[in-house]
């Protein structure tokens, strides 16, 4: 679907709340929205801010914001009328007319000569148009924090805002945050399944994320081992040098398959800076089960047993 966002905010869209601004180490961050892009902003009467790298919802200006204005689209203005080239030398009409010499009659849906006694006919003329740049519109702004830069809030992280700050969620990462066990499971499971897909000769996942569990299996090469099994009355034998076994199971906290599984708890911290390492620590724990040294063949079982070098 084609975007209908205007190239520049118009005066009609300027009737709005103040623009949110944050500052951090001499850089100002300006909150963008549907009607306002970085290219349409004028900072301190002369500067155009840049879009924040990795965060399209904010613009950044190297310095303190003292004023903000929004560029307006240029306007097409009729500055007169000229006789069309194909009629020059053919009719005895004036070659040029003033802008108000011809007006549009909405009832007749046609251009008419303003002076009813005029001898010229509007159909013989074309408008002379001039593009005029409209003046920028000054807008209000509000600096909500002078020591904070914007960070995108993950969709699965809940923020416990103080009541007085709920109006300004852009500072979410400075307040107590948490991530539920279900959301943490989703993060870790996504990363694990993707990592296993990149190593199909070593691992395989029973991927049942829809019911809240993912089971990691490892393929292991070992000494030849003979296996006997019955097919009807006949006994068959085969030799195995490669086996598949369960290494680890990951489950949601409220899943029916939590027995013997890693079950992520709800994690909390005083702010995002403290919570993010906790999230990464759990995800890295899950990924540690596919490290080369995590599993080995038991030297005493000749392929009947395996050593798991991780504490589940």
mmCIF file of C-alpha atoms in Angstrom:
data_model
loop_
_atom_site.group_PDB
_atom_site.id
_atom_site.type_symbol
_atom_site.label_atom_id
_atom_site.label_comp_id
_atom_site.label_asym_id
_atom_site.label_seq_id
_atom_site.Cartn_x
_atom_site.Cartn_y
_atom_site.Cartn_z
ATOM 1 C CA UNK A 1 0.000 0.000 0.000
ATOM 2 C CA UNK A 2 1.344 3.427 -0.918
ATOM 3 C CA UNK A 3 2.357 5.588 2.022
ATOM 4 C CA UNK A 4 0.325 8.768 2.363
ATOM 5 C CA UNK A 5 2.640 10.463 4.830
ATOM 6 C CA UNK A 6 3.149 14.068 3.688
ATOM 7 C CA UNK A 7 6.638 15.096 2.607
ATOM 8 C CA UNK A 8 6.508 17.909 5.156
ATOM 9 C CA UNK A 9 4.225 18.549 8.109
ATOM 10 C CA UNK A 10 1.710 21.242 7.221
ATOM 11 C CA UNK A 11 0.379 24.034 9.375
ATOM 12 C CA UNK A 12 -2.708 21.903 9.936
ATOM 13 C CA UNK A 13 -0.589 19.180 11.564
ATOM 14 C CA UNK A 14 1.365 21.626 13.721
ATOM 15 C CA UNK A 15 -1.421 21.825 16.305
ATOM 16 C CA UNK A 16 0.213 19.187 18.450
ATOM 17 C CA UNK A 17 1.912 18.464 21.750
ATOM 18 C CA UNK A 18 5.476 19.725 22.217
ATOM 19 C CA UNK A 19 8.188 17.698 20.500
ATOM 20 C CA UNK A 20 10.105 15.500 22.939
ATOM 21 C CA UNK A 21 13.849 16.186 23.227
ATOM 22 C CA UNK A 22 16.514 14.412 25.284
ATOM 23 C CA UNK A 23 20.158 15.355 25.761
ATOM 24 C CA UNK A 24 23.222 13.240 26.449
ATOM 25 C CA UNK A 25 26.896 14.248 26.450
ATOM 26 C CA UNK A 26 26.337 17.335 24.305
ATOM 27 C CA UNK A 27 24.076 15.628 21.755
ATOM 28 C CA UNK A 28 20.346 16.374 21.488
ATOM 29 C CA UNK A 29 17.866 13.673 20.465
ATOM 30 C CA UNK A 30 14.575 14.732 18.842
ATOM 31 C CA UNK A 31 11.572 12.377 18.801
ATOM 32 C CA UNK A 32 10.142 11.841 15.323
ATOM 33 C CA UNK A 33 6.611 10.787 14.449
ATOM 34 C CA UNK A 34 4.356 10.000 11.490
ATOM 35 C CA UNK A 35 4.157 13.623 10.349
ATOM 36 C CA UNK A 36 7.729 14.658 11.034
ATOM 37 C CA UNK A 37 10.931 13.374 9.489
ATOM 38 C CA UNK A 38 14.480 14.422 10.286
ATOM 39 C CA UNK A 39 14.847 16.110 6.880
ATOM 40 C CA UNK A 40 11.903 18.416 7.646
ATOM 41 C CA UNK A 41 13.348 19.767 10.927
ATOM 42 C CA UNK A 42 15.371 22.960 11.310
ATOM 43 C CA UNK A 43 17.363 23.178 14.544
ATOM 44 C CA UNK A 44 18.408 26.591 15.858
ATOM 45 C CA UNK A 45 17.382 28.246 12.603
ATOM 46 C CA UNK A 46 19.952 26.579 10.340
ATOM 47 C CA UNK A 47 20.747 22.910 11.042
ATOM 48 C CA UNK A 48 19.064 19.745 9.768
ATOM 49 C CA UNK A 49 19.493 16.834 12.200
ATOM 50 C CA UNK A 50 20.505 13.318 11.179
ATOM 51 C CA UNK A 51 18.507 10.163 11.802
ATOM 52 C CA UNK A 52 19.897 8.191 14.742
ATOM 53 C CA UNK A 53 21.843 5.133 13.522
ATOM 54 C CA UNK A 54 19.778 2.031 14.248
ATOM 55 C CA UNK A 55 16.808 4.001 15.587
ATOM 56 C CA UNK A 56 14.592 5.581 12.937
ATOM 57 C CA UNK A 57 12.264 7.076 15.545
ATOM 58 C CA UNK A 58 14.785 9.696 16.664
ATOM 59 C CA UNK A 59 16.886 12.421 15.064
ATOM 60 C CA UNK A 60 20.138 13.690 16.553
ATOM 61 C CA UNK A 61 21.796 17.109 16.618
ATOM 62 C CA UNK A 62 25.343 17.740 17.783
ATOM 63 C CA UNK A 63 24.640 20.485 20.278
ATOM 64 C CA UNK A 64 21.886 21.945 22.429
ATOM 65 C CA UNK A 65 18.475 22.607 20.901
ATOM 66 C CA UNK A 66 17.461 26.234 21.354
ATOM 67 C CA UNK A 67 14.689 26.350 18.752
ATOM 68 C CA UNK A 68 12.866 23.963 16.436
ATOM 69 C CA UNK A 69 11.002 24.709 13.232
ATOM 70 C CA UNK A 70 9.385 22.561 10.572
ATOM 71 C CA UNK A 71 9.941 23.136 6.874
ATOM 72 C CA UNK A 72 6.803 23.783 4.841
ATOM 73 C CA UNK A 73 6.148 22.608 1.285
ATOM 74 C CA UNK A 74 6.684 25.130 -1.484
ATOM 75 C CA UNK A 75 3.593 26.849 -2.872
ATOM 76 C CA UNK A 76 2.608 27.278 -6.515
ATOM 77 C CA UNK A 77 1.473 30.860 -7.007
ATOM 78 C CA UNK A 78 -0.090 32.327 -10.151
ATOM 79 C CA UNK A 79 1.792 35.550 -10.943
ATOM 80 C CA UNK A 80 0.011 36.289 -14.221
ATOM 81 C CA UNK A 81 -1.326 34.976 -17.523
ATOM 82 C CA UNK A 82 0.380 34.685 -20.899
ATOM 83 C CA UNK A 83 -1.057 34.202 -24.352
ATOM 84 C CA UNK A 84 -0.474 30.616 -25.461
ATOM 85 C CA UNK A 85 2.212 30.260 -28.123
ATOM 86 C CA UNK A 86 -0.189 28.783 -30.675
ATOM 87 C CA UNK A 87 -2.317 31.947 -30.573
ATOM 88 C CA UNK A 88 0.497 34.484 -30.842
ATOM 89 C CA UNK A 89 0.159 36.456 -34.069
ATOM 90 C CA UNK A 90 -3.226 34.861 -34.659
ATOM 91 C CA UNK A 91 -5.472 36.840 -32.301
ATOM 92 C CA UNK A 92 -5.355 40.478 -31.271
ATOM 93 C CA UNK A 93 -5.344 39.834 -27.514
ATOM 94 C CA UNK A 94 -2.863 41.220 -24.959
ATOM 95 C CA UNK A 95 0.193 38.976 -24.638
ATOM 96 C CA UNK A 96 0.165 39.128 -20.818
ATOM 97 C CA UNK A 97 -2.452 39.737 -18.144
ATOM 98 C CA UNK A 98 -2.380 40.459 -14.419
ATOM 99 C CA UNK A 99 -3.047 37.527 -12.026
ATOM 100 C CA UNK A 100 -6.557 38.742 -11.202
ATOM 101 C CA UNK A 101 -7.565 39.313 -14.826
ATOM 102 C CA UNK A 102 -8.930 35.766 -15.030
ATOM 103 C CA UNK A 103 -10.745 33.893 -12.248
ATOM 104 C CA UNK A 104 -12.262 30.452 -11.920
ATOM 105 C CA UNK A 105 -16.063 30.320 -11.802
ATOM 106 C CA UNK A 106 -16.989 27.304 -9.690
ATOM 107 C CA UNK A 107 -20.623 27.435 -10.758
ATOM 108 C CA UNK A 108 -19.733 27.322 -14.443
ATOM 109 C CA UNK A 109 -16.662 25.151 -13.769
ATOM 110 C CA UNK A 110 -14.646 27.286 -16.151
ATOM 111 C CA UNK A 111 -12.258 30.232 -16.195
ATOM 112 C CA UNK A 112 -13.882 33.630 -16.817
ATOM 113 C CA UNK A 113 -12.573 37.119 -17.520
ATOM 114 C CA UNK A 114 -12.919 39.144 -14.330
ATOM 115 C CA UNK A 115 -13.951 42.202 -16.347
ATOM 116 C CA UNK A 116 -17.205 41.395 -18.143
ATOM 117 C CA UNK A 117 -16.351 44.002 -20.833
ATOM 118 C CA UNK A 118 -12.950 42.457 -21.604
ATOM 119 C CA UNK A 119 -12.250 41.652 -25.243
ATOM 120 C CA UNK A 120 -9.880 38.725 -24.513
ATOM 121 C CA UNK A 121 -10.985 35.130 -23.872
ATOM 122 C CA UNK A 122 -9.524 33.013 -20.998
ATOM 123 C CA UNK A 123 -9.242 29.895 -23.180
ATOM 124 C CA UNK A 124 -6.450 31.584 -25.116
ATOM 125 C CA UNK A 125 -4.253 32.002 -22.020
ATOM 126 C CA UNK A 126 -2.165 29.853 -19.710
ATOM 127 C CA UNK A 127 -1.068 30.552 -16.165
ATOM 128 C CA UNK A 128 2.402 31.771 -15.289
ATOM 129 C CA UNK A 129 3.314 29.812 -12.142
ATOM 130 C CA UNK A 130 6.052 30.607 -9.650
ATOM 131 C CA UNK A 131 7.252 28.236 -6.933
ATOM 132 C CA UNK A 132 7.554 30.057 -3.619
ATOM 133 C CA UNK A 133 9.127 28.550 -0.539
ATOM 134 C CA UNK A 134 6.907 28.914 2.508
ATOM 135 C CA UNK A 135 8.441 30.054 5.768
ATOM 136 C CA UNK A 136 9.210 27.349 8.360
ATOM 137 C CA UNK A 137 6.769 26.996 11.239
ATOM 138 C CA UNK A 138 8.241 27.270 14.727
ATOM 139 C CA UNK A 139 7.161 24.463 17.076
ATOM 140 C CA UNK A 140 7.353 23.962 20.805
ATOM 141 C CA UNK A 141 9.649 21.343 22.293
ATOM 142 C CA UNK A 142 10.146 19.858 25.731
ATOM 143 C CA UNK A 143 13.473 18.598 27.102
ATOM 144 C CA UNK A 144 12.455 15.657 29.298
ATOM 145 C CA UNK A 145 15.957 14.573 30.344
ATOM 146 C CA UNK A 146 19.396 16.172 30.126
ATOM 147 C CA UNK A 147 21.418 12.999 30.693
ATOM 148 C CA UNK A 148 19.675 10.326 28.621
ATOM 149 C CA UNK A 149 19.877 8.982 25.078
ATOM 150 C CA UNK A 150 17.088 7.012 23.364
ATOM 151 C CA UNK A 151 17.190 3.206 23.356
ATOM 152 C CA UNK A 152 14.585 1.113 21.552
ATOM 153 C CA UNK A 153 12.452 -0.777 24.050
ATOM 154 C CA UNK A 154 12.180 -4.515 23.207
ATOM 155 C CA UNK A 155 8.560 -5.534 22.749
ATOM 156 C CA UNK A 156 8.856 -8.273 25.360
ATOM 157 C CA UNK A 157 10.311 -6.075 28.115
ATOM 158 C CA UNK A 158 7.906 -4.511 30.626
ATOM 159 C CA UNK A 159 8.772 -1.183 32.218
ATOM 160 C CA UNK A 160 7.719 -0.254 35.744
ATOM 161 C CA UNK A 161 7.433 3.507 35.330
ATOM 162 C CA UNK A 162 7.141 5.804 38.305
ATOM 163 C CA UNK A 163 3.699 7.396 38.141
ATOM 164 C CA UNK A 164 5.138 10.849 37.536
ATOM 165 C CA UNK A 165 7.078 9.678 34.462
ATOM 166 C CA UNK A 166 4.482 7.592 32.621
ATOM 167 C CA UNK A 167 3.779 10.568 30.401
ATOM 168 C CA UNK A 168 7.316 10.414 28.964
ATOM 169 C CA UNK A 169 8.086 6.766 28.110
ATOM 170 C CA UNK A 170 11.156 7.690 26.051
ATOM 171 C CA UNK A 171 13.205 7.353 29.249
ATOM 172 C CA UNK A 172 11.971 3.786 29.818
ATOM 173 C CA UNK A 173 15.473 2.291 30.020
ATOM 174 C CA UNK A 174 16.360 4.277 33.134
ATOM 175 C CA UNK A 175 13.609 2.728 35.260
ATOM 176 C CA UNK A 176 12.921 -0.737 36.733
ATOM 177 C CA UNK A 177 12.290 -3.283 33.964
ATOM 178 C CA UNK A 178 11.492 -6.976 33.708
ATOM 179 C CA UNK A 179 11.106 -9.752 31.157
ATOM 180 C CA UNK A 180 8.739 -12.670 31.699
ATOM 181 C CA UNK A 181 9.835 -16.293 31.598
ATOM 182 C CA UNK A 182 7.659 -16.816 28.514
ATOM 183 C CA UNK A 183 9.363 -13.968 26.663
ATOM 184 C CA UNK A 184 12.794 -15.176 27.759
ATOM 185 C CA UNK A 185 11.947 -18.685 26.515
ATOM 186 C CA UNK A 186 10.926 -17.221 23.148
ATOM 187 C CA UNK A 187 14.220 -15.345 22.835
ATOM 188 C CA UNK A 188 16.396 -18.298 23.822
ATOM 189 C CA UNK A 189 14.428 -20.801 21.722
ATOM 190 C CA UNK A 190 14.651 -18.615 18.607
ATOM 191 C CA UNK A 191 18.411 -18.267 19.005
ATOM 192 C CA UNK A 192 18.921 -21.983 19.730
ATOM 193 C CA UNK A 193 16.840 -23.185 16.766
ATOM 194 C CA UNK A 194 18.702 -20.810 14.434
ATOM 195 C CA UNK A 195 22.098 -21.932 15.767
ATOM 196 C CA UNK A 196 21.207 -25.617 15.355
ATOM 197 C CA UNK A 197 19.975 -25.023 11.796
ATOM 198 C CA UNK A 198 23.473 -23.792 10.968
ATOM 199 C CA UNK A 199 24.994 -27.108 12.204
ATOM 200 C CA UNK A 200 22.689 -29.853 10.852
ATOM 201 C CA UNK A 201 25.439 -32.496 10.927
ATOM 202 C CA UNK A 202 26.024 -32.079 14.654
ATOM 203 C CA UNK A 203 22.657 -31.213 16.207
ATOM 204 C CA UNK A 204 18.925 -31.432 15.681
ATOM 205 C CA UNK A 205 16.052 -29.770 17.553
ATOM 206 C CA UNK A 206 12.621 -31.114 18.344
ATOM 207 C CA UNK A 207 11.046 -27.719 17.840
ATOM 208 C CA UNK A 208 7.722 -27.491 19.657
ATOM 209 C CA UNK A 209 7.740 -23.796 20.512
ATOM 210 C CA UNK A 210 3.989 -23.695 19.930
ATOM 211 C CA UNK A 211 3.462 -25.813 23.066
ATOM 212 C CA UNK A 212 6.365 -24.321 24.978
ATOM 213 C CA UNK A 213 9.271 -26.736 24.613
ATOM 214 C CA UNK A 214 12.401 -27.215 22.503
ATOM 215 C CA UNK A 215 14.607 -30.303 22.893
ATOM 216 C CA UNK A 216 18.220 -30.299 21.731
ATOM 217 C CA UNK A 217 19.730 -33.548 20.401
ATOM 218 C CA UNK A 218 23.346 -34.208 19.509
ATOM 219 C CA UNK A 219 24.752 -36.598 16.928
ATOM 220 C CA UNK A 220 27.845 -38.392 18.208
ATOM 221 C CA UNK A 221 30.298 -40.656 16.387
ATOM 222 C CA UNK A 222 31.661 -43.524 18.477
ATOM 223 C CA UNK A 223 33.260 -46.970 18.307
ATOM 224 C CA UNK A 224 31.262 -49.550 16.325
ATOM 225 C CA UNK A 225 28.468 -51.038 18.402
ATOM 226 C CA UNK A 226 26.355 -54.026 17.389
ATOM 227 C CA UNK A 227 22.629 -53.846 17.960
ATOM 228 C CA UNK A 228 20.233 -56.800 17.789
ATOM 229 C CA UNK A 229 16.513 -56.512 17.122
ATOM 230 C CA UNK A 230 13.661 -58.835 16.140
ATOM 231 C CA UNK A 231 11.790 -58.748 12.850
ATOM 232 C CA UNK A 232 9.103 -61.392 13.228
ATOM 233 C CA UNK A 233 10.899 -64.604 14.194
ATOM 234 C CA UNK A 234 14.189 -63.505 12.768
ATOM 235 C CA UNK A 235 16.931 -61.720 14.678
ATOM 236 C CA UNK A 236 18.675 -58.959 12.817
ATOM 237 C CA UNK A 237 21.895 -57.183 13.660
ATOM 238 C CA UNK A 238 23.362 -53.882 12.577
ATOM 239 C CA UNK A 239 26.412 -51.892 13.514
ATOM 240 C CA UNK A 240 26.144 -48.292 14.636
ATOM 241 C CA UNK A 241 28.944 -45.759 14.661
ATOM 242 C CA UNK A 242 26.686 -42.711 15.058
ATOM 243 C CA UNK A 243 23.983 -42.089 17.661
ATOM 244 C CA UNK A 244 21.521 -39.348 18.528
ATOM 245 C CA UNK A 245 20.824 -38.452 22.137
ATOM 246 C CA UNK A 246 19.129 -35.713 24.124
ATOM 247 C CA UNK A 247 21.408 -32.985 25.427
ATOM 248 C CA UNK A 248 19.033 -30.419 26.874
ATOM 249 C CA UNK A 249 15.392 -29.395 26.974
ATOM 250 C CA UNK A 250 14.125 -25.825 27.251
ATOM 251 C CA UNK A 251 10.572 -25.099 28.394
ATOM 252 C CA UNK A 252 8.282 -22.221 29.227
ATOM 253 C CA UNK A 253 7.579 -21.758 32.953
ATOM 254 C CA UNK A 254 3.933 -22.829 32.595
ATOM 255 C CA UNK A 255 4.523 -25.562 30.026
ATOM 256 C CA UNK A 256 3.466 -29.168 30.658
ATOM 257 C CA UNK A 257 6.995 -30.269 29.731
ATOM 258 C CA UNK A 258 9.107 -28.640 32.435
ATOM 259 C CA UNK A 259 10.420 -31.857 34.009
ATOM 260 C CA UNK A 260 14.165 -32.045 33.506
ATOM 261 C CA UNK A 261 14.143 -28.846 31.453
ATOM 262 C CA UNK A 262 15.758 -25.453 31.724
ATOM 263 C CA UNK A 263 12.877 -23.208 32.778
ATOM 264 C CA UNK A 264 13.619 -19.475 32.492
ATOM 265 C CA UNK A 265 12.360 -17.353 35.395
ATOM 266 C CA UNK A 266 11.108 -13.791 35.251
ATOM 267 C CA UNK A 267 14.126 -11.491 35.308
ATOM 268 C CA UNK A 268 14.037 -8.051 36.903
ATOM 269 C CA UNK A 269 16.532 -5.226 37.236
ATOM 270 C CA UNK A 270 16.702 -1.603 38.249
ATOM 271 C CA UNK A 271 17.087 -0.513 34.597
ATOM 272 C CA UNK A 272 17.717 -1.823 31.077
ATOM 273 C CA UNK A 273 21.481 -1.474 31.436
ATOM 274 C CA UNK A 274 21.329 -4.006 34.277
ATOM 275 C CA UNK A 275 18.675 -6.282 32.734
ATOM 276 C CA UNK A 276 20.202 -6.750 29.284
ATOM 277 C CA UNK A 277 23.291 -8.642 30.591
ATOM 278 C CA UNK A 278 21.003 -10.983 32.565
ATOM 279 C CA UNK A 279 19.037 -11.773 29.407
ATOM 280 C CA UNK A 280 22.241 -12.353 27.448
ATOM 281 C CA UNK A 281 23.611 -14.547 30.236
ATOM 282 C CA UNK A 282 20.629 -16.899 30.027
ATOM 283 C CA UNK A 283 20.681 -17.017 26.220
ATOM 284 C CA UNK A 284 24.419 -17.750 26.307
ATOM 285 C CA UNK A 285 23.796 -20.543 28.834
ATOM 286 C CA UNK A 286 21.398 -22.180 26.388
ATOM 287 C CA UNK A 287 23.855 -21.764 23.519
ATOM 288 C CA UNK A 288 26.668 -23.246 25.611
ATOM 289 C CA UNK A 289 25.100 -26.688 25.104
ATOM 290 C CA UNK A 290 26.155 -26.655 21.465
ATOM 291 C CA UNK A 291 29.774 -25.768 22.193
ATOM 292 C CA UNK A 292 32.253 -28.404 20.932
ATOM 293 C CA UNK A 293 33.365 -29.292 24.473
ATOM 294 C CA UNK A 294 29.867 -29.609 25.925
ATOM 295 C CA UNK A 295 29.437 -33.325 25.141
ATOM 296 C CA UNK A 296 31.879 -36.218 24.819
ATOM 297 C CA UNK A 297 31.859 -39.996 24.410
ATOM 298 C CA UNK A 298 32.236 -41.867 27.688
ATOM 299 C CA UNK A 299 35.655 -43.597 27.539
ATOM 300 C CA UNK A 300 34.400 -46.513 29.670
ATOM 301 C CA UNK A 301 31.287 -47.422 27.659
ATOM 302 C CA UNK A 302 32.671 -47.736 24.128
ATOM 303 C CA UNK A 303 29.787 -45.746 22.716
ATOM 304 C CA UNK A 304 27.031 -46.781 25.140
ATOM 305 C CA UNK A 305 27.293 -43.604 27.219
ATOM 306 C CA UNK A 306 28.041 -39.913 26.868
ATOM 307 C CA UNK A 307 29.397 -37.221 29.120
ATOM 308 C CA UNK A 308 27.476 -33.962 29.425
ATOM 309 C CA UNK A 309 29.861 -31.280 30.621
ATOM 310 C CA UNK A 310 27.108 -28.804 31.550
ATOM 311 C CA UNK A 311 25.051 -28.656 34.695
ATOM 312 C CA UNK A 312 21.410 -28.516 33.585
#
